PDB file of C-alpha atoms in Angstrom:
ATOM      1  CA  UNK A   1    -144.937 110.681  -9.505  1.00 85.00           C
ATOM      2  CA  UNK A   2    -148.030 108.777  -8.381  1.00 85.00           C
ATOM      3  CA  UNK A   3    -145.891 105.771  -7.480  1.00 90.00           C
ATOM      4  CA  UNK A   4    -143.427 107.980  -5.574  1.00 91.00           C
ATOM      5  CA  UNK A   5    -140.504 106.607  -7.587  1.00 94.00           C
ATOM      6  CA  UNK A   6    -138.844 109.990  -8.131  1.00 96.00           C
ATOM      7  CA  UNK A   7    -136.117 111.197  -5.824  1.00 96.00           C
ATOM      8  CA  UNK A   8    -133.642 114.049  -5.768  1.00 97.00           C
ATOM      9  CA  UNK A   9    -129.879 113.946  -5.597  1.00 96.00           C
ATOM     10  CA  UNK A  10    -127.978 117.077  -4.666  1.00 96.00           C
ATOM     11  CA  UNK A  11    -124.819 117.890  -6.595  1.00 96.00           C
ATOM     12  CA  UNK A  12    -122.496 120.380  -4.896  1.00 96.00           C
ATOM     13  CA  UNK A  13    -121.826 123.673  -6.676  1.00 96.00           C
ATOM     14  CA  UNK A  14    -118.472 125.252  -5.826  1.00 96.00           C
ATOM     15  CA  UNK A  15    -117.558 128.902  -6.364  1.00 93.00           C
ATOM     16  CA  UNK A  16    -114.399 128.549  -8.487  1.00 94.00           C
ATOM     17  CA  UNK A  17    -113.067 131.944  -7.406  1.00 95.00           C
ATOM     18  CA  UNK A  18    -113.217 131.240  -3.679  1.00 94.00           C
ATOM     19  CA  UNK A  19    -113.200 127.441  -3.650  1.00 95.00           C
ATOM     20  CA  UNK A  20    -116.129 127.548  -1.215  1.00 94.00           C
ATOM     21  CA  UNK A  21    -119.418 125.713  -1.405  1.00 94.00           C
ATOM     22  CA  UNK A  22    -122.021 127.928  -3.115  1.00 94.00           C
ATOM     23  CA  UNK A  23    -124.972 125.545  -2.999  1.00 94.00           C
ATOM     24  CA  UNK A  24    -126.374 122.420  -4.591  1.00 95.00           C
ATOM     25  CA  UNK A  25    -128.182 121.525  -7.789  1.00 95.00           C
ATOM     26  CA  UNK A  26    -131.272 119.345  -7.374  1.00 95.00           C
ATOM     27  CA  UNK A  27    -131.080 116.472  -9.857  1.00 95.00           C
ATOM     28  CA  UNK A  28    -134.161 114.375 -10.553  1.00 96.00           C
ATOM     29  CA  UNK A  29    -133.761 110.599 -10.527  1.00 96.00           C
ATOM     30  CA  UNK A  30    -136.305 107.876 -11.304  1.00 95.00           C
ATOM     31  CA  UNK A  31    -135.978 104.499  -9.641  1.00 95.00           C
ATOM     32  CA  UNK A  32    -138.733 102.413 -11.219  1.00 93.00           C
ATOM     33  CA  UNK A  33    -139.718  99.343  -9.242  1.00 93.00           C
ATOM     34  CA  UNK A  34    -140.411  97.604 -12.541  1.00 94.00           C
ATOM     35  CA  UNK A  35    -137.614  98.853 -14.811  1.00 92.00           C
ATOM     36  CA  UNK A  36    -134.865  99.888 -12.395  1.00 93.00           C
ATOM     37  CA  UNK A  37    -132.980 103.184 -12.700  1.00 94.00           C
ATOM     38  CA  UNK A  38    -134.077 105.287 -15.668  1.00 94.00           C
ATOM     39  CA  UNK A  39    -131.881 108.225 -16.685  1.00 91.00           C
ATOM     40  CA  UNK A  40    -133.209 111.751 -17.167  1.00 91.00           C
ATOM     41  CA  UNK A  41    -132.186 111.691 -20.832  1.00 91.00           C
ATOM     42  CA  UNK A  42    -134.780 108.971 -21.270  1.00 93.00           C
ATOM     43  CA  UNK A  43    -137.695 110.153 -19.155  1.00 91.00           C
ATOM     44  CA  UNK A  44    -137.525 113.972 -19.395  1.00 90.00           C
ATOM     45  CA  UNK A  45    -138.333 114.124 -23.155  1.00 88.00           C
ATOM     46  CA  UNK A  46    -141.225 111.715 -22.613  1.00 89.00           C
ATOM     47  CA  UNK A  47    -142.511 113.834 -19.707  1.00 90.00           C
ATOM     48  CA  UNK A  48    -142.268 116.951 -21.881  1.00 86.00           C
ATOM     49  CA  UNK A  49    -144.109 115.365 -24.805  1.00 88.00           C
ATOM     50  CA  UNK A  50    -146.773 113.922 -22.498  1.00 90.00           C
ATOM     51  CA  UNK A  51    -147.403 117.252 -20.797  1.00 87.00           C
ATOM     52  CA  UNK A  52    -146.198 116.084 -17.364  1.00 90.00           C
ATOM     53  CA  UNK A  53    -143.009 118.141 -17.167  1.00 88.00           C
ATOM     54  CA  UNK A  54    -144.606 121.129 -15.414  1.00 86.00           C
ATOM     55  CA  UNK A  55    -145.984 118.958 -12.610  1.00 90.00           C
ATOM     56  CA  UNK A  56    -142.643 117.188 -12.300  1.00 93.00           C
ATOM     57  CA  UNK A  57    -140.749 120.487 -12.290  1.00 90.00           C
ATOM     58  CA  UNK A  58    -143.044 121.852  -9.605  1.00 90.00           C
ATOM     59  CA  UNK A  59    -142.471 118.697  -7.505  1.00 94.00           C
ATOM     60  CA  UNK A  60    -138.684 119.046  -7.866  1.00 94.00           C
ATOM     61  CA  UNK A  61    -138.739 122.637  -6.641  1.00 92.00           C
ATOM     62  CA  UNK A  62    -141.165 121.967  -3.782  1.00 92.00           C
ATOM     63  CA  UNK A  63    -139.315 118.854  -2.622  1.00 94.00           C
ATOM     64  CA  UNK A  64    -135.920 120.527  -2.950  1.00 94.00           C
ATOM     65  CA  UNK A  65    -137.003 123.551  -0.937  1.00 92.00           C
ATOM     66  CA  UNK A  66    -138.733 121.386   1.673  1.00 91.00           C
ATOM     67  CA  UNK A  67    -135.469 119.493   2.127  1.00 92.00           C
ATOM     68  CA  UNK A  68    -133.501 122.767   2.135  1.00 88.00           C
ATOM     69  CA  UNK A  69    -135.550 124.070   5.007  1.00 87.00           C
ATOM     70  CA  UNK A  70    -135.667 120.753   6.883  1.00 89.00           C
ATOM     71  CA  UNK A  71    -131.891 120.359   7.054  1.00 88.00           C
ATOM     72  CA  UNK A  72    -131.164 124.050   7.700  1.00 82.00           C
ATOM     73  CA  UNK A  73    -129.348 124.890   4.467  1.00 78.00           C
ATOM     74  CA  UNK A  74    -131.145 128.228   4.236  1.00 76.00           C
ATOM     75  CA  UNK A  75    -129.433 129.262   7.457  1.00 77.00           C
ATOM     76  CA  UNK A  76    -126.083 128.531   5.822  1.00 84.00           C
ATOM     77  CA  UNK A  77    -126.992 130.833   2.897  1.00 86.00           C
ATOM     78  CA  UNK A  78    -126.563 127.996   0.374  1.00 92.00           C
ATOM     79  CA  UNK A  79    -128.324 128.239  -2.988  1.00 93.00           C
ATOM     80  CA  UNK A  80    -130.583 125.532  -4.415  1.00 94.00           C
ATOM     81  CA  UNK A  81    -130.433 125.288  -8.208  1.00 95.00           C
ATOM     82  CA  UNK A  82    -133.222 123.634 -10.147  1.00 93.00           C
ATOM     83  CA  UNK A  83    -133.579 123.082 -13.886  1.00 90.00           C
ATOM     84  CA  UNK A  84    -136.655 124.446 -15.628  1.00 89.00           C
ATOM     85  CA  UNK A  85    -137.686 122.944 -18.951  1.00 83.00           C
ATOM     86  CA  UNK A  86    -138.660 125.159 -21.852  1.00 80.00           C
ATOM     87  CA  UNK A  87    -142.203 123.835 -21.748  1.00 81.00           C
ATOM     88  CA  UNK A  88    -142.476 124.500 -18.036  1.00 84.00           C
ATOM     89  CA  UNK A  89    -141.162 128.052 -18.469  1.00 85.00           C
ATOM     90  CA  UNK A  90    -143.580 128.695 -21.360  1.00 83.00           C
ATOM     91  CA  UNK A  91    -146.644 127.705 -19.347  1.00 83.00           C
ATOM     92  CA  UNK A  92    -149.102 130.497 -18.619  1.00 83.00           C
ATOM     93  CA  UNK A  93    -149.005 130.152 -14.812  1.00 86.00           C
ATOM     94  CA  UNK A  94    -145.260 129.564 -14.428  1.00 88.00           C
ATOM     95  CA  UNK A  95    -144.486 132.792 -12.536  1.00 88.00           C
ATOM     96  CA  UNK A  96    -147.465 132.376 -10.199  1.00 91.00           C
ATOM     97  CA  UNK A  97    -146.375 128.807  -9.483  1.00 91.00           C
ATOM     98  CA  UNK A  98    -142.863 129.948  -8.516  1.00 91.00           C
ATOM     99  CA  UNK A  99    -144.188 132.819  -6.422  1.00 92.00           C
ATOM    100  CA  UNK A 100    -146.587 130.489  -4.609  1.00 92.00           C
ATOM    101  CA  UNK A 101    -143.852 127.947  -3.849  1.00 91.00           C
ATOM    102  CA  UNK A 102    -141.614 130.683  -2.435  1.00 90.00           C
ATOM    103  CA  UNK A 103    -144.431 132.004  -0.237  1.00 91.00           C
ATOM    104  CA  UNK A 104    -145.396 128.543   1.048  1.00 91.00           C
ATOM    105  CA  UNK A 105    -141.838 127.421   1.813  1.00 89.00           C
ATOM    106  CA  UNK A 106    -140.739 130.833   3.146  1.00 89.00           C
ATOM    107  CA  UNK A 107    -137.342 130.332   1.517  1.00 90.00           C
ATOM    108  CA  UNK A 108    -135.617 133.635   0.673  1.00 91.00           C
ATOM    109  CA  UNK A 109    -135.796 134.002  -3.133  1.00 92.00           C
ATOM    110  CA  UNK A 110    -132.099 134.831  -3.417  1.00 92.00           C
ATOM    111  CA  UNK A 111    -131.361 131.240  -2.333  1.00 93.00           C
ATOM    112  CA  UNK A 112    -133.219 129.814  -5.336  1.00 93.00           C
ATOM    113  CA  UNK A 113    -131.557 129.578  -8.733  1.00 94.00           C
ATOM    114  CA  UNK A 114    -133.672 128.554 -11.708  1.00 92.00           C
ATOM    115  CA  UNK A 115    -131.652 127.213 -14.625  1.00 90.00           C
ATOM    116  CA  UNK A 116    -133.466 127.819 -17.888  1.00 84.00           C
ATOM    117  CA  UNK A 117    -132.012 126.792 -21.245  1.00 71.00           C
ATOM    118  CA  UNK A 118    -131.147 129.511 -23.723  1.00 70.00           C
ATOM    119  CA  UNK A 119    -133.298 127.889 -26.398  1.00 63.00           C
ATOM    120  CA  UNK A 120    -136.299 128.094 -24.076  1.00 64.00           C
ATOM    121  CA  UNK A 121    -135.626 131.772 -23.524  1.00 67.00           C
ATOM    122  CA  UNK A 122    -135.232 132.603 -27.193  1.00 69.00           C
ATOM    123  CA  UNK A 123    -138.317 130.688 -28.341  1.00 70.00           C
ATOM    124  CA  UNK A 124    -140.683 133.587 -27.681  1.00 72.00           C
ATOM    125  CA  UNK A 125    -138.813 136.759 -26.610  1.00 74.00           C
ATOM    126  CA  UNK A 126    -142.048 138.790 -26.239  1.00 79.00           C
ATOM    127  CA  UNK A 127    -143.190 136.476 -23.434  1.00 78.00           C
ATOM    128  CA  UNK A 128    -139.729 135.634 -22.094  1.00 80.00           C
ATOM    129  CA  UNK A 129    -138.557 139.122 -21.175  1.00 82.00           C
ATOM    130  CA  UNK A 130    -141.535 140.014 -18.920  1.00 84.00           C
ATOM    131  CA  UNK A 131    -141.307 136.615 -17.171  1.00 85.00           C
ATOM    132  CA  UNK A 132    -137.602 137.060 -16.513  1.00 85.00           C
ATOM    133  CA  UNK A 133    -138.177 140.598 -15.267  1.00 89.00           C
ATOM    134  CA  UNK A 134    -140.935 139.386 -12.917  1.00 89.00           C
ATOM    135  CA  UNK A 135    -138.649 136.614 -11.574  1.00 89.00           C
ATOM    136  CA  UNK A 136    -135.841 139.148 -11.054  1.00 89.00           C
ATOM    137  CA  UNK A 137    -138.171 141.439  -9.102  1.00 91.00           C
ATOM    138  CA  UNK A 138    -139.252 138.469  -6.997  1.00 86.00           C
ATOM    139  CA  UNK A 139    -135.651 138.058  -5.982  1.00 86.00           C
TER     140      UNK A 139
END
């Protein structure tokens, strides 16, 4: 992140029932000046183990929403999907972080889709359910 070697690619998401564009999924890519392109399967586990995944996940959401607003995709009612790692979701301040990003970017919450793995959700149901309920209430 400090070297600004991360970038986002946006993969279209199509509604299979209507055949229309529903939105895009923000996909994190790392183009290292030293090592070349490094795939997410390589660097995401390292970022999780090293405790950097929350900062990276926050950057992905902020950058994705900044781009969304800049190019006017919110006006087209297109959804931005972003993956959330289990470690990021489990962090104490996760909900506040999401709420703060939504407030700062002024993106309507219904245009943001957070993709959280089932294993992350089932790891600690006592903490998971209130977080999911709070996110649902946020929109």
